[in-house]
PDB file of C-alpha atoms in Angstrom:
ATOM      1  CA  MET A   1     -21.366   4.901   0.333  1.00 38.00           C
ATOM      2  CA  SER A   2     -20.919   1.005   0.115  1.00 44.00           C
ATOM      3  CA  ILE A   3     -18.872  -0.906   2.082  1.00 47.00           C
ATOM      4  CA  GLU A   4     -18.383  -4.588   0.972  1.00 54.00           C
ATOM      5  CA  ALA A   5     -16.353  -7.876   2.455  1.00 53.00           C
ATOM      6  CA  ARG A   6     -13.432  -8.810  -0.257  1.00 58.00           C
ATOM      7  CA  SER A   7     -14.091 -11.849  -1.689  1.00 64.00           C
ATOM      8  CA  GLY A   8     -13.136 -15.019   0.284  1.00 65.00           C
ATOM      9  CA  GLU A   9     -13.897 -12.284   3.997  1.00 64.00           C
ATOM     10  CA  ALA A  10     -15.669 -13.392   6.450  1.00 68.00           C
ATOM     11  CA  GLY A  11     -17.736 -11.351   9.212  1.00 69.00           C
ATOM     12  CA  SER A  12     -17.565  -7.197  10.293  1.00 68.00           C
ATOM     13  CA  VAL A  13     -16.260  -5.067   7.462  1.00 59.00           C
ATOM     14  CA  PRO A  14     -13.113  -3.810   9.158  1.00 60.00           C
ATOM     15  CA  PHE A  15     -12.205  -0.531   8.403  1.00 58.00           C
ATOM     16  CA  ARG A  16     -10.109   0.824   5.282  1.00 62.00           C
ATOM     17  CA  SER A  17      -8.566   3.515   4.671  1.00 71.00           C
ATOM     18  CA  SER A  18      -6.520   4.687   1.194  1.00 87.00           C
ATOM     19  CA  ARG A  19      -3.513   4.134   0.704  1.00 92.00           C
ATOM     20  CA  PHE A  20      -1.664   7.137  -0.271  1.00 95.00           C
ATOM     21  CA  PHE A  21      -1.741  10.487   1.508  1.00 95.00           C
ATOM     22  CA  CYS A  22      -0.758  14.417   0.675  1.00 96.00           C
ATOM     23  CA  VAL A  23       0.983  16.103   2.592  1.00 96.00           C
ATOM     24  CA  GLY A  24       2.278  19.451   1.956  1.00 97.00           C
ATOM     25  CA  GLY A  25       2.262  18.576  -2.083  1.00 97.00           C
ATOM     26  CA  LYS A  26       4.223  15.414  -1.860  1.00 97.00           C
ATOM     27  CA  TRP A  27       2.828  11.950  -1.816  1.00 97.00           C
ATOM     28  CA  TYR A  28       3.553   8.943   0.182  1.00 97.00           C
ATOM     29  CA  PHE A  29       2.151   5.364   0.029  1.00 96.00           C
ATOM     30  CA  THR A  30       1.236   3.059   3.195  1.00 94.00           C
ATOM     31  CA  THR A  31       1.494  -0.163   4.668  1.00 89.00           C
ATOM     32  CA  ARG A  32      -0.627  -2.668   5.982  1.00 83.00           C
ATOM     33  CA  GLU A  33       2.689  -2.860   8.180  1.00 81.00           C
ATOM     34  CA  GLY A  34       2.814   0.883   9.109  1.00 87.00           C
ATOM     35  CA  PHE A  35       5.795   1.232   6.752  1.00 90.00           C
ATOM     36  CA  ASP A  36       5.284   5.212   4.953  1.00 95.00           C
ATOM     37  CA  SER A  37       7.028   5.522   1.534  1.00 97.00           C
ATOM     38  CA  GLY A  38       7.735   8.895  -0.160  1.00 97.00           C
ATOM     39  CA  PRO A  39       8.075  11.913  -0.783  1.00 98.00           C
ATOM     40  CA  PHE A  40       6.642  10.862  -4.454  1.00 98.00           C
ATOM     41  CA  ALA A  41       5.597  14.118  -6.598  1.00 98.00           C
ATOM     42  CA  SER A  42       2.263  13.082  -7.713  1.00 97.00           C
ATOM     43  CA  ARG A  43      -0.145  10.163  -6.317  1.00 96.00           C
ATOM     44  CA  ASP A  44       0.480   8.452 -10.104  1.00 97.00           C
ATOM     45  CA  ARG A  45       4.080   8.226  -8.927  1.00 97.00           C
ATOM     46  CA  ALA A  46       2.999   6.995  -5.342  1.00 97.00           C
ATOM     47  CA  GLU A  47       1.153   4.505  -7.157  1.00 95.00           C
ATOM     48  CA  ILE A  48       3.577   3.230  -9.177  1.00 96.00           C
ATOM     49  CA  GLY A  49       6.088   3.393  -6.210  1.00 96.00           C
ATOM     50  CA  LEU A  50       4.181   1.034  -4.398  1.00 94.00           C
ATOM     51  CA  ARG A  51       3.638  -1.819  -7.371  1.00 94.00           C
ATOM     52  CA  ARG A  52       7.281  -1.378  -7.209  1.00 95.00           C
ATOM     53  CA  PHE A  53       7.604  -2.529  -3.292  1.00 93.00           C
ATOM     54  CA  LEU A  54       4.316  -4.910  -3.798  1.00 91.00           C
ATOM     55  CA  HIS A  55       7.201  -6.796  -6.349  1.00 93.00           C
ATOM     56  CA  VAL A  56      10.324  -6.735  -4.607  1.00 91.00           C
ATOM     57  CA  VAL A  57       8.122  -8.027  -1.767  1.00 88.00           C
ATOM     58  CA  SER A  58       6.851 -10.739  -3.568  1.00 90.00           C
ATOM     59  CA  LEU A  59       9.967 -11.436  -4.457  1.00 92.00           C
ATOM     60  CA  LEU A  60      11.194 -12.836  -1.045  1.00 89.00           C
ATOM     61  CA  PRO A  61      11.243 -16.000   0.326  1.00 89.00           C
ATOM     62  CA  GLU A  62       8.000 -16.422   2.193  1.00 79.00           C
ATOM     63  CA  GLN A  63      10.068 -16.385   6.089  1.00 73.00           C
ATOM     64  CA  GLU A  64      11.677 -12.917   4.982  1.00 64.00           C
ATOM     65  CA  ARG A  65       8.590 -11.648   3.773  1.00 62.00           C
ATOM     66  CA  ILE A  66       6.624  -8.641   6.382  1.00 60.00           C
ATOM     67  CA  HIS A  67       3.723  -9.830   8.066  1.00 54.00           C
TER      68      HIS A  67
END
């Protein structure tokens, strides 16, 4: 498995894991801030949920965004 730095990142590559996880047959997503959301019926639904979450966060004024 090859791990490469993202565009614009310098230094060593930090550990990265999937934002999606399954518990008891239900899917969830997690954010960098440690917020877990779910359950969703499938990974596809969890991915849709994450896209919606990120869209809503992008609409917030800069000072109200989670960092």
